Amino acid sequence: MGGDGIDVRSLRDGELADWLRALNTGFLNEPTPTARDVAGRTEIVADSRVRGAFDAGRCVATYRSFDQQVTAVGGAPVASNAISNITVSPTHRRRGLLSRLIDLDLRAARERGDTLATLVAAEYRIYGRFGFGPATRGTEWVIDVARTGLDPRWSGPAEPGARIDLVDLADVRVIGPVLYDEFRRRQPGATNRDAMWWRRTTGELRLDSPPWKEPFYAAYRNADGAVEGLIAYRTEEKWGEGKQPLNTAVVEELVALTPAAERALWEYVCSIDWIVTVRTGMLAPDTLLPDLFPDARAARAATQGDWLWVRLLDVAAALSARTYEGTGSVVLDVVDEPQGAGGPSGGRFRLDASPQGAQCVPTTAAADLTLSLGTLAWLWLGEGSVQRLLALGRITEERPGAAAAADALFRTSRRPWCPDIF
C-alpha cells in the first residue's frame, strides 16, 4: 500500500464486479455490470493477471495482462506480456496509479522471461514514457462500390476450381483457428488467438457489454478445396428516396493466405446486392487495397494510425529472434528513460545479422547509433525507417553512414501488421 492509502494489488475473490464497474467507468460505458457480464468475464480473466487500485475498498483503477506470442520478422513466435483493460477513474487521475500498476506487472514479466510487453493504446501520449513505441500501424478504407470498376456480373473467383462458400458459426470454429494460425506464422506483428478468443468472437460466450451480433462469414477455397481465406462482415441497412438501396457492408475481419484469396474476398463483398459502400475495418498499412480495383480512387483512407505498441524487455533476445534481409553489424546504444516501468532494458548491444540468422549481445564497443527503447520498437518489426527516424531527431548517428547501413538491415519487404485489438 502506498503512502496515499491506495492499495495497488492483484484482484481477490469477490472483487470482479467492483473491478468491472471501475473498468466501465474508465471506458465511459454504463457503470454497473450485469450478472452475465460478471460470469462471462470470470471465464475470460481466468488465465489473466488482473490487478487494480483500491481506495477505501473501492476499485479506482484497473489493469490486466496475459500471456501472448508475437510473430517476429521471419516467423519466430516471441513471448510477450500483453496488457489490456487499463483505466483510472476520473476521481483519481494524476496520482501515479498507472505507473505503479505497470511497474508491478512488467517486473513480473521480466522475471518470467518475457521478451516483450505489448498493448494497443487508446491514447497516443501515455505509453511512450514507459518505454513503449508504436511497432505497427493500420488503415481503414471506405469503398464506393459503384466507382471501383469491378465487373458487376462477377459471380466467383477467377482462379479455376476456386470458390467462395458461406459458412456458419460451427464451421468457423473449426476452420478459423487453423487458417489464422497459418496466417499469423507468416505475418510479422500478428499475435496468437486462444480458445477463449474464438468462443467470444463466434458468440459461444456472450456478454451484455458489448452485445454480440452474428456476422456473415464466407470462406475462399482453392481448387483442392483447402481454405485459404475467410471474411466476416455485417451490414447496415439504409434505403434512400425512390427505394434506392444505400446499404453498407462493414468488414470485421479478412484473413487471406494468398493474394488470390484476398482479391476474391474483396471482390465478393463488393458484389453483394444492395451494398453500395464497404467499410474495411483496420487493415495492414500496405494492404493490396485500393490498388486491387481498376479505379483505386474508389477507396479513401478513413482512419490511419498506430496500432500495436511494443516495449522490449530483453533487447538482445528480441533482436536475435527476428531475421534480416541484409548482412552486416551495428552497435546500438539503447537508452531506457525513465527506468521505472519494470526495470531498465537499455544498454549497448552489438547486432550481427544476416538472412540466415542473427546474434545480439551486450558490448562495450563504440556505438554506431543512439536511440531510445521506444524508438527501437519502431524498428524491431520493420515498421520504421532508420533514415526517417534520424531526420525526426529520434536517432543519433554516431558514425557516418551507420544509419544507411542499419536501414538495410531492419527494413522489410512488407510492413508488419497486428489484426487484433486486446
Short mmCIF file of C-alpha atoms in Angstrom, two decimals:
data_model
loop_
_atom_site.label_atom_id
_atom_site.label_comp_id
_atom_site.label_asym_id
_atom_site.label_seq_id
_atom_site.Cartn_x
_atom_site.Cartn_y
_atom_site.Cartn_z
CA MET A 1 0.00 0.00 0.00
CA GLY A 2 1.31 3.46 -0.91
CA GLY A 3 1.64 6.39 1.39
CA ASP A 4 -1.62 7.77 0.00
CA GLY A 5 -3.55 4.82 1.42
CA ILE A 6 -4.36 3.41 -2.04
CA ASP A 7 -3.75 -0.33 -2.29
CA VAL A 8 -2.35 -1.49 -5.66
CA ARG A 9 -2.59 -5.28 -5.87
CA SER A 10 -3.99 -8.36 -7.56
CA LEU A 11 -7.72 -8.93 -7.59
CA ARG A 12 -9.20 -11.03 -4.81
CA ASP A 13 -12.19 -13.36 -4.80
CA GLY A 14 -15.48 -11.49 -4.92
CA GLU A 15 -13.97 -8.24 -6.30
CA LEU A 16 -14.58 -8.75 -10.03
CA ALA A 17 -17.89 -6.86 -10.12
CA ASP A 18 -16.29 -3.85 -8.43
CA TRP A 19 -13.31 -4.07 -10.83
CA LEU A 20 -15.70 -4.19 -13.81
CA ARG A 21 -17.55 -1.14 -12.51
CA ALA A 22 -14.26 0.77 -12.49
CA LEU A 23 -13.41 -0.59 -15.95
CA ASN A 24 -16.79 0.53 -17.36
CA THR A 25 -16.38 3.93 -15.74
CA GLY A 26 -12.96 4.42 -17.29
CA PHE A 27 -14.20 3.49 -20.76
CA LEU A 28 -17.36 5.62 -20.41
CA ASN A 29 -19.74 2.67 -20.50
CA GLU A 30 -22.78 2.08 -18.29
CA PRO A 31 -21.09 1.53 -14.91
CA THR A 32 -22.85 -1.39 -13.23
CA PRO A 33 -22.06 -4.76 -14.89
CA THR A 34 -24.82 -7.31 -15.40
CA ALA A 35 -24.71 -10.75 -13.84
CA ARG A 36 -23.95 -12.24 -17.28
CA ASP A 37 -21.05 -9.84 -17.74
CA VAL A 38 -19.58 -10.80 -14.37
CA ALA A 39 -19.98 -14.52 -15.13
CA GLY A 40 -18.55 -14.17 -18.63
CA ARG A 41 -15.64 -12.03 -17.54
CA THR A 42 -14.85 -14.57 -14.83
CA GLU A 43 -14.12 -17.04 -17.62
CA ILE A 44 -12.24 -14.50 -19.72
CA VAL A 45 -9.87 -13.36 -16.98
CA ALA A 46 -9.30 -16.84 -15.55
CA ASP A 47 -5.85 -17.11 -17.13
CA SER A 48 -5.03 -13.43 -16.79
CA ARG A 49 -3.12 -11.34 -14.32
CA VAL A 50 -5.79 -8.93 -13.05
CA ARG A 51 -4.80 -6.02 -10.85
CA GLY A 52 -6.42 -2.90 -9.53
CA ALA A 53 -6.02 0.09 -7.25
CA PHE A 54 -8.35 0.24 -4.26
CA ASP A 55 -9.19 3.31 -2.21
CA ALA A 56 -11.20 2.68 0.95
CA GLY A 57 -12.29 -0.65 -0.53
CA ARG A 58 -13.47 0.72 -3.89
CA CYS A 59 -11.68 -0.10 -7.13
CA VAL A 60 -10.47 3.13 -8.77
CA ALA A 61 -8.03 1.79 -11.40
CA THR A 62 -7.92 -1.39 -13.47
CA TYR A 63 -5.19 -3.35 -15.22
CA ARG A 64 -4.93 -6.79 -16.81
CA SER A 65 -2.16 -8.72 -18.56
CA PHE A 66 -1.91 -12.17 -20.08
CA ASP A 67 0.47 -14.43 -21.96
CA GLN A 68 0.83 -13.78 -25.66
CA GLN A 69 3.02 -14.63 -28.64
CA VAL A 70 4.05 -12.05 -31.23
CA THR A 71 5.37 -13.14 -34.63
CA ALA A 72 8.80 -11.68 -35.31
CA VAL A 73 10.16 -10.95 -38.77
CA GLY A 74 10.99 -14.38 -40.17
CA GLY A 75 8.14 -16.16 -38.35
CA ALA A 76 9.53 -16.90 -34.89
CA PRO A 77 6.99 -16.64 -32.03
CA VAL A 78 8.23 -14.33 -29.27
CA ALA A 79 6.92 -14.48 -25.70
CA SER A 80 5.08 -11.31 -24.75
CA ASN A 81 3.21 -9.85 -21.80
CA ALA A 82 0.02 -8.43 -23.35
CA ILE A 83 -1.54 -5.52 -21.44
CA SER A 84 -5.22 -4.57 -21.57
CA ASN A 85 -8.12 -3.05 -19.60
CA ILE A 86 -6.14 -0.08 -18.31
CA THR A 87 -8.26 2.61 -16.68
CA VAL A 88 -8.00 5.17 -13.91
CA SER A 89 -11.23 6.60 -12.54
CA PRO A 90 -11.66 10.37 -13.08
CA THR A 91 -11.56 10.96 -9.33
CA HIS A 92 -8.04 9.50 -9.07
CA ARG A 93 -6.17 10.90 -12.06
CA ARG A 94 -2.58 12.13 -11.79
CA ARG A 95 -1.76 10.13 -8.67
CA GLY A 96 0.71 7.72 -10.27
CA LEU A 97 -1.63 4.72 -10.18
CA LEU A 98 -0.85 3.63 -13.74
CA SER A 99 2.87 3.92 -13.04
CA ARG A 100 2.54 1.66 -10.02
CA LEU A 101 0.42 -0.89 -11.85
CA ILE A 102 2.58 -1.10 -14.95
CA ASP A 103 5.80 -1.25 -12.96
CA LEU A 104 4.47 -4.12 -10.84
CA ASP A 105 3.34 -6.03 -13.92
CA LEU A 106 6.45 -5.53 -16.05
CA ARG A 107 8.77 -6.53 -13.24
CA ALA A 108 6.87 -9.81 -13.01
CA ALA A 109 7.02 -10.20 -16.81
CA ARG A 110 10.78 -9.70 -16.76
CA GLU A 111 11.15 -12.32 -14.02
CA ARG A 112 9.12 -14.80 -16.10
CA GLY A 113 11.49 -14.25 -19.01
CA ASP A 114 9.07 -12.49 -21.37
CA THR A 115 10.89 -10.78 -24.22
CA LEU A 116 8.28 -8.08 -24.88
CA ALA A 117 5.31 -6.25 -23.49
CA THR A 118 2.53 -5.19 -25.86
CA LEU A 119 -0.63 -3.09 -25.85
CA VAL A 120 -2.98 -1.22 -28.17
CA ALA A 121 -3.07 2.38 -26.98
CA ALA A 122 -6.33 4.28 -26.65
CA GLU A 123 -4.31 7.50 -26.27
CA TYR A 124 -1.01 8.20 -28.01
CA ARG A 125 0.98 10.17 -25.46
CA ILE A 126 0.69 7.90 -22.43
CA TYR A 127 2.87 4.88 -23.08
CA GLY A 128 5.98 6.37 -24.62
CA ARG A 129 7.05 7.44 -21.15
CA PHE A 130 7.06 3.77 -20.10
CA GLY A 131 9.39 2.71 -22.93
CA PHE A 132 6.73 1.62 -25.43
CA GLY A 133 6.80 2.59 -29.08
CA PRO A 134 4.36 2.08 -31.97
CA ALA A 135 5.52 -1.05 -33.81
CA THR A 136 2.67 -1.49 -36.30
CA ARG A 137 0.15 0.79 -37.98
CA GLY A 138 -3.20 0.29 -39.67
CA THR A 139 -5.55 1.88 -42.16
CA GLU A 140 -9.33 1.70 -42.55
CA TRP A 141 -10.75 2.24 -46.03
CA VAL A 142 -14.22 3.24 -47.22
CA ILE A 143 -15.02 1.81 -50.65
CA ASP A 144 -17.51 3.34 -53.09
CA VAL A 145 -18.56 0.10 -54.79
CA ALA A 146 -20.02 1.69 -57.93
CA ARG A 147 -16.75 3.50 -58.62
CA THR A 148 -14.40 0.50 -58.26
CA GLY A 149 -14.70 -0.53 -61.90
CA LEU A 150 -15.28 -4.16 -60.92
CA ASP A 151 -17.42 -6.22 -63.27
CA PRO A 152 -20.97 -6.07 -61.86
CA ARG A 153 -21.56 -9.53 -63.32
CA TRP A 154 -18.86 -11.06 -61.07
CA SER A 155 -20.01 -14.41 -59.74
CA GLY A 156 -16.90 -16.14 -58.38
CA PRO A 157 -13.10 -16.26 -58.20
CA ALA A 158 -11.08 -16.07 -61.39
CA GLU A 159 -8.83 -18.99 -60.39
CA PRO A 160 -10.00 -22.26 -62.00
CA GLY A 161 -11.68 -24.54 -59.49
CA ALA A 162 -11.67 -21.99 -56.65
CA ARG A 163 -14.91 -21.00 -54.96
CA ILE A 164 -16.40 -18.93 -52.15
CA ASP A 165 -18.76 -20.57 -49.67
CA LEU A 166 -20.94 -19.04 -46.98
CA VAL A 167 -20.09 -20.77 -43.70
CA ASP A 168 -21.84 -21.00 -40.36
CA LEU A 169 -20.51 -20.44 -36.85
CA ALA A 170 -19.84 -24.15 -36.32
CA ASP A 171 -17.68 -24.14 -39.47
CA VAL A 172 -15.82 -21.02 -38.38
CA ARG A 173 -14.92 -22.62 -35.04
CA VAL A 174 -13.22 -25.43 -36.98
CA ILE A 175 -11.58 -23.69 -39.95
CA GLY A 176 -10.93 -20.30 -38.34
CA PRO A 177 -8.25 -21.28 -35.81
CA VAL A 178 -6.35 -23.41 -38.35
CA LEU A 179 -6.42 -20.68 -41.01
CA TYR A 180 -5.44 -17.91 -38.62
CA ASP A 181 -2.61 -19.90 -37.07
CA GLU A 182 -1.09 -20.38 -40.52
CA PHE A 183 -1.62 -16.69 -41.31
CA ARG A 184 -0.02 -15.40 -38.13
CA ARG A 185 3.10 -17.53 -38.67
CA ARG A 186 3.60 -15.62 -41.93
CA GLN A 187 2.71 -12.14 -40.67
CA PRO A 188 5.22 -10.18 -38.57
CA GLY A 189 3.38 -8.38 -35.77
CA ALA A 190 0.46 -10.82 -35.61
CA THR A 191 -0.47 -12.25 -32.21
CA ASN A 192 -1.83 -15.66 -31.26
CA ARG A 193 -5.50 -16.32 -30.52
CA ASP A 194 -6.52 -18.73 -27.78
CA ALA A 195 -9.69 -20.80 -27.48
CA MET A 196 -11.39 -18.06 -25.46
CA TRP A 197 -10.86 -15.59 -28.31
CA TRP A 198 -12.74 -17.87 -30.70
CA ARG A 199 -15.51 -18.52 -28.19
CA ARG A 200 -16.15 -14.80 -27.80
CA THR A 201 -15.80 -13.95 -31.48
CA THR A 202 -18.21 -16.66 -32.61
CA GLY A 203 -20.79 -15.94 -29.91
CA GLU A 204 -20.31 -19.10 -27.86
CA LEU A 205 -19.53 -16.85 -24.89
CA ARG A 206 -21.65 -13.71 -24.88
CA LEU A 207 -21.57 -10.58 -22.76
CA ASP A 208 -24.16 -7.85 -22.41
CA SER A 209 -21.49 -5.20 -22.89
CA PRO A 210 -20.59 -5.09 -25.66
CA PRO A 211 -23.53 -7.04 -27.12
CA TRP A 212 -22.58 -9.69 -29.70
CA LYS A 213 -24.14 -9.67 -33.16
CA GLU A 214 -23.67 -12.56 -35.54
CA PRO A 215 -21.79 -11.57 -38.70
CA PHE A 216 -21.87 -13.24 -42.09
CA TYR A 217 -18.89 -15.47 -42.88
CA ALA A 218 -17.57 -16.51 -46.28
CA ALA A 219 -14.59 -18.79 -46.96
CA TYR A 220 -12.35 -18.91 -50.03
CA ARG A 221 -11.37 -22.43 -51.09
CA ASN A 222 -8.72 -23.17 -53.68
CA ALA A 223 -9.07 -25.77 -56.43
CA ASP A 224 -8.11 -28.53 -53.96
CA GLY A 225 -10.81 -27.45 -51.52
CA ALA A 226 -8.36 -26.05 -48.95
CA VAL A 227 -9.48 -22.89 -47.12
CA GLU A 228 -7.11 -20.01 -47.96
CA GLY A 229 -9.23 -17.09 -46.79
CA LEU A 230 -12.09 -16.07 -44.53
CA ILE A 231 -14.12 -12.87 -44.33
CA ALA A 232 -16.51 -11.78 -41.56
CA TYR A 233 -18.86 -8.87 -42.22
CA ARG A 234 -22.10 -7.33 -41.06
CA THR A 235 -24.44 -4.96 -42.82
CA GLU A 236 -26.02 -1.62 -42.04
CA GLU A 237 -29.37 -1.17 -43.75
CA LYS A 238 -30.33 2.14 -45.31
CA TRP A 239 -32.71 2.97 -48.15
CA GLY A 240 -32.84 6.30 -49.93
CA GLU A 241 -35.57 8.15 -51.75
CA GLY A 242 -37.10 6.27 -54.64
CA LYS A 243 -36.48 2.97 -52.79
CA GLN A 244 -32.78 3.02 -53.70
CA PRO A 245 -30.54 0.75 -51.58
CA LEU A 246 -27.79 2.60 -49.72
CA ASN A 247 -26.58 -0.29 -47.59
CA THR A 248 -23.09 -0.64 -46.11
CA ALA A 249 -21.06 -3.79 -45.51
CA VAL A 250 -18.77 -3.47 -42.50
CA VAL A 251 -15.90 -5.95 -42.66
CA GLU A 252 -14.96 -7.21 -39.22
CA GLU A 253 -12.06 -9.30 -40.49
CA LEU A 254 -10.48 -10.60 -43.66
CA VAL A 255 -7.71 -13.19 -43.34
CA ALA A 256 -6.06 -14.49 -46.50
CA LEU A 257 -3.05 -16.72 -47.09
CA THR A 258 -2.67 -15.84 -50.77
CA PRO A 259 -3.19 -12.75 -52.95
CA ALA A 260 -5.76 -14.73 -54.95
CA ALA A 261 -7.83 -15.34 -51.82
CA GLU A 262 -7.53 -11.71 -50.73
CA ARG A 263 -8.60 -10.41 -54.14
CA ALA A 264 -11.54 -12.81 -54.42
CA LEU A 265 -12.91 -11.97 -50.97
CA TRP A 266 -12.79 -8.21 -51.60
CA GLU A 267 -14.48 -8.71 -54.95
CA TYR A 268 -17.08 -10.89 -53.24
CA VAL A 269 -18.06 -8.35 -50.59
CA CYS A 270 -18.18 -5.59 -53.23
CA SER A 271 -20.54 -7.71 -55.35
CA ILE A 272 -23.28 -8.27 -52.78
CA ASP A 273 -26.64 -6.99 -53.96
CA TRP A 274 -27.80 -3.72 -52.33
CA ILE A 275 -24.31 -2.96 -50.93
CA VAL A 276 -23.10 0.41 -52.17
CA THR A 277 -20.40 1.09 -49.56
CA VAL A 278 -17.87 -1.16 -47.87
CA ARG A 279 -16.00 -0.21 -44.70
CA THR A 280 -12.94 -2.39 -44.40
CA GLY A 281 -12.09 -2.18 -40.73
CA MET A 282 -8.43 -1.66 -39.82
CA LEU A 283 -6.09 -3.33 -42.31
CA ALA A 284 -2.37 -3.71 -42.78
CA PRO A 285 -0.80 -0.41 -43.86
CA ASP A 286 0.34 -1.99 -47.14
CA THR A 287 -2.83 -3.96 -47.86
CA LEU A 288 -3.43 -4.69 -51.54
CA LEU A 289 -6.34 -2.27 -51.36
CA PRO A 290 -7.07 0.04 -53.05
CA ASP A 291 -4.86 -1.00 -55.96
CA LEU A 292 -6.84 -4.20 -56.47
CA PHE A 293 -9.54 -2.10 -58.12
CA PRO A 294 -9.49 -0.80 -61.70
CA ASP A 295 -10.18 2.61 -60.13
CA ALA A 296 -8.12 2.89 -56.94
CA ARG A 297 -9.81 6.21 -56.13
CA ALA A 298 -12.94 4.26 -55.27
CA ALA A 299 -11.42 3.72 -51.82
CA ARG A 300 -10.47 6.51 -49.44
CA ALA A 301 -8.50 6.17 -46.24
CA ALA A 302 -10.90 6.94 -43.40
CA THR A 303 -8.58 6.22 -40.46
CA GLN A 304 -4.83 5.84 -40.26
CA GLY A 305 -2.89 5.39 -37.09
CA ASP A 306 -0.70 3.47 -34.72
CA TRP A 307 -1.82 0.02 -33.61
CA LEU A 308 0.39 -2.44 -31.71
CA TRP A 309 2.79 -0.82 -29.22
CA VAL A 310 5.84 -2.74 -28.01
CA ARG A 311 8.22 -2.42 -25.08
CA LEU A 312 11.34 -4.56 -25.39
CA LEU A 313 12.04 -6.18 -22.03
CA ASP A 314 15.03 -8.12 -23.38
CA VAL A 315 16.65 -6.20 -26.25
CA ALA A 316 19.23 -8.87 -27.08
CA ALA A 317 16.64 -11.66 -27.22
CA ALA A 318 14.22 -9.59 -29.32
CA LEU A 319 16.81 -8.58 -31.92
CA SER A 320 18.17 -12.13 -32.07
CA ALA A 321 14.70 -13.60 -32.62
CA ARG A 322 14.00 -11.93 -35.96
CA THR A 323 15.60 -12.36 -39.37
CA TYR A 324 17.15 -9.64 -41.54
CA GLU A 325 17.14 -9.17 -45.29
CA GLY A 326 20.69 -7.80 -45.36
CA THR A 327 24.02 -8.79 -43.86
CA GLY A 328 26.01 -6.58 -41.51
CA SER A 329 26.72 -5.44 -37.98
CA VAL A 330 25.63 -2.44 -35.98
CA VAL A 331 26.24 -1.30 -32.38
CA LEU A 332 23.17 0.29 -30.77
CA ASP A 333 23.23 2.41 -27.65
CA VAL A 334 19.67 1.92 -26.35
CA VAL A 335 18.52 4.48 -23.80
CA ASP A 336 15.69 3.44 -21.47
CA GLU A 337 14.43 6.55 -19.69
CA PRO A 338 12.66 6.72 -17.39
CA GLN A 339 13.55 3.34 -15.97
CA GLY A 340 10.60 2.94 -13.62
CA ALA A 341 8.50 0.60 -15.76
CA GLY A 342 9.66 -2.87 -14.86
CA GLY A 343 13.34 -2.05 -14.56
CA PRO A 344 15.83 -0.87 -17.17
CA SER A 345 16.09 -2.58 -20.54
CA GLY A 346 18.66 -0.29 -22.13
CA GLY A 347 22.35 -0.70 -22.72
CA ARG A 348 24.80 -1.06 -25.57
CA PHE A 349 24.30 -4.00 -27.93
CA ARG A 350 26.10 -5.41 -30.96
CA LEU A 351 23.85 -6.91 -33.61
CA ASP A 352 25.38 -9.27 -36.20
CA ALA A 353 22.68 -10.04 -38.74
CA SER A 354 22.15 -11.95 -41.97
CA PRO A 355 19.23 -13.64 -43.78
CA GLN A 356 20.31 -16.89 -42.12
CA GLY A 357 20.00 -15.57 -38.57
CA ALA A 358 21.21 -13.02 -36.07
CA GLN A 359 23.03 -12.69 -32.79
CA CYS A 360 22.70 -9.72 -30.47
CA VAL A 361 24.83 -9.39 -27.33
CA PRO A 362 25.81 -6.65 -24.87
CA THR A 363 29.03 -4.87 -25.79
CA THR A 364 31.35 -2.07 -24.68
CA ALA A 365 32.27 -1.16 -28.27
CA ALA A 366 31.66 2.36 -29.55
CA ALA A 367 28.07 2.95 -30.61
CA ASP A 368 27.06 3.41 -34.25
CA LEU A 369 23.59 4.70 -33.37
CA THR A 370 21.96 6.02 -30.20
CA LEU A 371 18.20 5.69 -29.78
CA SER A 372 15.54 5.28 -27.12
CA LEU A 373 13.94 1.98 -26.23
CA GLY A 374 10.63 3.19 -27.66
CA THR A 375 12.27 4.17 -30.94
CA LEU A 376 13.80 0.71 -31.22
CA ALA A 377 10.27 -0.71 -31.09
CA TRP A 378 9.58 1.13 -34.36
CA LEU A 379 12.42 -0.83 -35.94
CA TRP A 380 12.03 -4.27 -34.39
CA LEU A 381 9.18 -5.42 -36.64
CA GLY A 382 10.40 -3.46 -39.67
CA GLU A 383 7.83 -0.66 -39.50
CA GLY A 384 10.26 2.20 -39.01
CA SER A 385 12.94 3.63 -41.27
CA VAL A 386 16.27 4.41 -39.58
CA GLN A 387 16.85 7.29 -42.00
CA ARG A 388 13.42 8.78 -41.32
CA LEU A 389 13.82 8.44 -37.56
CA LEU A 390 17.22 10.10 -37.91
CA ALA A 391 15.57 13.01 -39.72
CA LEU A 392 12.97 13.22 -36.96
CA GLY A 393 15.71 13.54 -34.35
CA ARG A 394 14.83 10.24 -32.68
CA ILE A 395 18.11 8.57 -33.64
CA THR A 396 21.61 9.97 -33.31
CA GLU A 397 24.16 8.78 -35.84
CA GLU A 398 27.47 8.32 -34.03
CA ARG A 399 29.34 7.02 -37.10
CA PRO A 400 28.81 8.49 -40.58
CA GLY A 401 26.91 6.07 -42.79
CA ALA A 402 25.65 3.97 -39.89
CA ALA A 403 22.01 4.96 -40.41
CA ALA A 404 22.01 3.87 -44.05
CA ALA A 405 23.69 0.56 -43.16
CA ALA A 406 21.21 -0.10 -40.34
CA ASP A 407 18.28 0.74 -42.60
CA ALA A 408 19.37 -2.02 -44.98
CA LEU A 409 19.24 -4.46 -42.06
CA PHE A 410 15.99 -3.51 -40.35
CA ARG A 411 13.66 -2.72 -43.22
CA THR A 412 11.40 -5.46 -44.59
CA SER A 413 9.74 -6.04 -47.96
CA ARG A 414 6.26 -5.97 -46.39
CA ARG A 415 5.19 -3.93 -43.39
CA PRO A 416 4.19 -5.56 -40.08
CA TRP A 417 0.57 -5.84 -39.05
CA CYS A 418 -1.38 -6.89 -35.96
CA PRO A 419 -5.02 -7.72 -36.88
CA ASP A 420 -6.23 -7.90 -33.26
CA ILE A 421 -7.18 -5.42 -30.58
CA PHE A 422 -6.94 -6.52 -26.95
#
